[in-house]
Amino acid sequence: MTPKAHMVFGKEPITLTKANSDLVSCKKGKLPILNDAGEVVALVSRHNLKKARDYPLASRDANRQLLVAAACSALPDSAERVRMLVEAGVDVLVLNASQGNSVRQIDFLKQVKDQYPSLDVICGNVVAPRQAKPLLDAGADALRVGMGCSSLCASEACAVGRPQASAVYHTARFAAEQRSVPVVADGGVRGSGHFAMALALGASTVMCGSMLAGTAEAPGGAFYHEGQRLKLYRGAGLVGTAPDGAAPSAAAAVGGVVADQGPLGNLLPGLLEGVRSEMRRLGVGSIPQLHEGLYSSSLRFQSRGAGMASSVVR
């Protein structure tokens, strides 16, 4: 409610760099950007400056906008959802399916890439090169790897899967040889050690479910039980989570609860520092350097029992 006489405005067209400079110079909290008709078309604030300083890797375009990904089912009626997401400025589309090597997902991927060739599409899930190849041939920009390894997978209902370390290694190697396509290790990540293992096996990043489900930013209702604050956590394969009108299917996941962990900002620094520590122990300074050591055989793996593995340099 600042009086107009005390306001400082920017005029369109204006670059973000110039707008930020004007905001700092005028020592105001916000800088409205007006068009020729005097209408507000944008707003630059000091909060934007702080975010750009604290999270320099969160954006990639000249406007410093956050990168946004959205999930979508590979169904014919999802075409309208994709159109609306593209119009809203989505950066990445994630096709959601427990088994990605299907005619339905491949056809849907081809349709999306034909209509929106600049849109990045992450496909999956897959656990073997023969599953990955049809998706790579259809234009997938990244692959999710993992089946039956999530903390919410009910082994009694989901009998098909593959050990996650083997799935990530073989699929990532095949994808790198084909088109240098990155893979996402999806499932089984419960700490910075698992994160580092996935990267050492060839993954470019990981998906985290239960590890982040207790944060304040994660969806799910919170409640108290015996003095402890808990949050609901359930998988996409849980009965009752299917879209309206979809045919019911066998449950491939279970529901559960996790301890409330507070804001995500309190958890991430420790996780990232844990990954950095593992990278320092391996003597590498980047993920590409880590993968180079993996495929040149300078990186070795030693079984450590109970399905765990530790990476060592020889």
PDB file of N, CA and C in Angstrom, residues 100-101 106 109-110 126-140 143 170-171 174-175 178-179 181:
ATOM      1  N   GLY A 100       7.890 -48.826 -17.821  1.00  0.00           N
ATOM      2  CA  GLY A 100       7.862 -47.845 -18.904  1.00  0.00           C
ATOM      3  C   GLY A 100       7.962 -48.413 -20.296  1.00  0.00           C
ATOM      4  N   ASN A 101       8.477 -49.628 -20.445  1.00  0.00           N
ATOM      5  CA  ASN A 101       8.639 -50.215 -21.767  1.00  0.00           C
ATOM      6  C   ASN A 101       7.318 -50.806 -22.243  1.00  0.00           C
ATOM      7  N   ILE A 106       5.459 -45.548 -25.164  1.00  0.00           N
ATOM      8  CA  ILE A 106       6.261 -45.243 -26.343  1.00  0.00           C
ATOM      9  C   ILE A 106       5.470 -44.390 -27.326  1.00  0.00           C
ATOM     10  N   LEU A 109       5.049 -40.917 -25.874  1.00  0.00           N
ATOM     11  CA  LEU A 109       6.306 -40.183 -25.949  1.00  0.00           C
ATOM     12  C   LEU A 109       6.527 -39.630 -27.355  1.00  0.00           C
ATOM     13  N   LYS A 110       6.303 -40.430 -28.361  1.00  0.00           N
ATOM     14  CA  LYS A 110       6.468 -39.977 -29.739  1.00  0.00           C
ATOM     15  C   LYS A 110       5.528 -38.811 -30.048  1.00  0.00           C
ATOM     16  N   VAL A 126      12.403 -48.380 -15.899  1.00  0.00           N
ATOM     17  CA  VAL A 126      13.037 -49.518 -16.548  1.00  0.00           C
ATOM     18  C   VAL A 126      14.121 -50.050 -15.615  1.00  0.00           C
ATOM     19  N   VAL A 127      14.551 -51.300 -15.856  1.00  0.00           N
ATOM     20  CA  VAL A 127      15.611 -51.892 -15.033  1.00  0.00           C
ATOM     21  C   VAL A 127      16.625 -52.648 -15.867  1.00  0.00           C
ATOM     22  N   ALA A 128      16.515 -52.596 -17.204  1.00  0.00           N
ATOM     23  CA  ALA A 128      17.430 -53.343 -18.058  1.00  0.00           C
ATOM     24  C   ALA A 128      17.594 -52.624 -19.390  1.00  0.00           C
ATOM     25  N   PRO A 129      18.734 -52.815 -20.077  1.00  0.00           N
ATOM     26  CA  PRO A 129      18.960 -52.170 -21.367  1.00  0.00           C
ATOM     27  C   PRO A 129      17.883 -52.485 -22.399  1.00  0.00           C
ATOM     28  N   ARG A 130      17.379 -53.711 -22.413  1.00  0.00           N
ATOM     29  CA  ARG A 130      16.377 -54.049 -23.425  1.00  0.00           C
ATOM     30  C   ARG A 130      15.065 -53.305 -23.194  1.00  0.00           C
ATOM     31  N   GLN A 131      14.803 -52.897 -21.958  1.00  0.00           N
ATOM     32  CA  GLN A 131      13.644 -52.049 -21.692  1.00  0.00           C
ATOM     33  C   GLN A 131      13.934 -50.605 -22.071  1.00  0.00           C
ATOM     34  N   ALA A 132      15.186 -50.180 -21.886  1.00  0.00           N
ATOM     35  CA  ALA A 132      15.538 -48.791 -22.145  1.00  0.00           C
ATOM     36  C   ALA A 132      15.595 -48.468 -23.636  1.00  0.00           C
ATOM     37  N   LYS A 133      16.003 -49.413 -24.462  1.00  0.00           N
ATOM     38  CA  LYS A 133      16.248 -49.133 -25.882  1.00  0.00           C
ATOM     39  C   LYS A 133      15.020 -48.585 -26.611  1.00  0.00           C
ATOM     40  N   PRO A 134      13.817 -49.189 -26.490  1.00  0.00           N
ATOM     41  CA  PRO A 134      12.664 -48.624 -27.212  1.00  0.00           C
ATOM     42  C   PRO A 134      12.359 -47.182 -26.800  1.00  0.00           C
ATOM     43  N   LEU A 135      12.551 -46.854 -25.529  1.00  0.00           N
ATOM     44  CA  LEU A 135      12.289 -45.493 -25.066  1.00  0.00           C
ATOM     45  C   LEU A 135      13.345 -44.525 -25.589  1.00  0.00           C
ATOM     46  N   LEU A 136      14.598 -44.962 -25.617  1.00  0.00           N
ATOM     47  CA  LEU A 136      15.652 -44.116 -26.163  1.00  0.00           C
ATOM     48  C   LEU A 136      15.445 -43.888 -27.661  1.00  0.00           C
ATOM     49  N   ASP A 137      15.041 -44.929 -28.373  1.00  0.00           N
ATOM     50  CA  ASP A 137      14.779 -44.798 -29.804  1.00  0.00           C
ATOM     51  C   ASP A 137      13.607 -43.860 -30.086  1.00  0.00           C
ATOM     52  N   ALA A 138      12.655 -43.793 -29.136  1.00  0.00           N
ATOM     53  CA  ALA A 138      11.481 -42.939 -29.319  1.00  0.00           C
ATOM     54  C   ALA A 138      11.754 -41.490 -28.920  1.00  0.00           C
ATOM     55  N   GLY A 139      12.936 -41.207 -28.343  1.00  0.00           N
ATOM     56  CA  GLY A 139      13.279 -39.823 -28.040  1.00  0.00           C
ATOM     57  C   GLY A 139      13.329 -39.453 -26.579  1.00  0.00           C
ATOM     58  N   ALA A 140      13.376 -40.426 -25.673  1.00  0.00           N
ATOM     59  CA  ALA A 140      13.430 -40.105 -24.241  1.00  0.00           C
ATOM     60  C   ALA A 140      14.680 -39.299 -23.916  1.00  0.00           C
ATOM     61  N   LEU A 143      15.949 -41.369 -18.218  1.00  0.00           N
ATOM     62  CA  LEU A 143      15.255 -42.595 -17.826  1.00  0.00           C
ATOM     63  C   LEU A 143      15.228 -42.720 -16.306  1.00  0.00           C
ATOM     64  N   HIS A 170      23.797 -51.266 -15.265  1.00  0.00           N
ATOM     65  CA  HIS A 170      23.659 -51.749 -16.640  1.00  0.00           C
ATOM     66  C   HIS A 170      22.834 -50.790 -17.498  1.00  0.00           C
ATOM     67  N   THR A 171      21.779 -50.231 -16.944  1.00  0.00           N
ATOM     68  CA  THR A 171      20.950 -49.308 -17.723  1.00  0.00           C
ATOM     69  C   THR A 171      21.694 -48.008 -17.990  1.00  0.00           C
ATOM     70  N   PHE A 174      24.350 -48.522 -20.690  1.00  0.00           N
ATOM     71  CA  PHE A 174      23.742 -48.637 -22.017  1.00  0.00           C
ATOM     72  C   PHE A 174      23.263 -47.273 -22.513  1.00  0.00           C
ATOM     73  N   ALA A 175      22.604 -46.493 -21.640  1.00  0.00           N
ATOM     74  CA  ALA A 175      22.101 -45.178 -22.030  1.00  0.00           C
ATOM     75  C   ALA A 175      23.238 -44.235 -22.380  1.00  0.00           C
ATOM     76  N   GLN A 178      24.465 -45.126 -25.868  1.00  0.00           N
ATOM     77  CA  GLN A 178      23.522 -44.840 -26.942  1.00  0.00           C
ATOM     78  C   GLN A 178      23.507 -43.357 -27.312  1.00  0.00           C
ATOM     79  N   ARG A 179      23.083 -42.508 -26.356  1.00  0.00           N
ATOM     80  CA  ARG A 179      22.958 -41.075 -26.653  1.00  0.00           C
ATOM     81  C   ARG A 179      23.378 -40.199 -25.478  1.00  0.00           C
ATOM     82  N   VAL A 181      22.382 -40.334 -22.532  1.00  0.00           N
ATOM     83  CA  VAL A 181      21.153 -39.983 -21.815  1.00  0.00           C
ATOM     84  C   VAL A 181      21.344 -40.248 -20.327  1.00  0.00           C
TER      85      VAL A 181
END
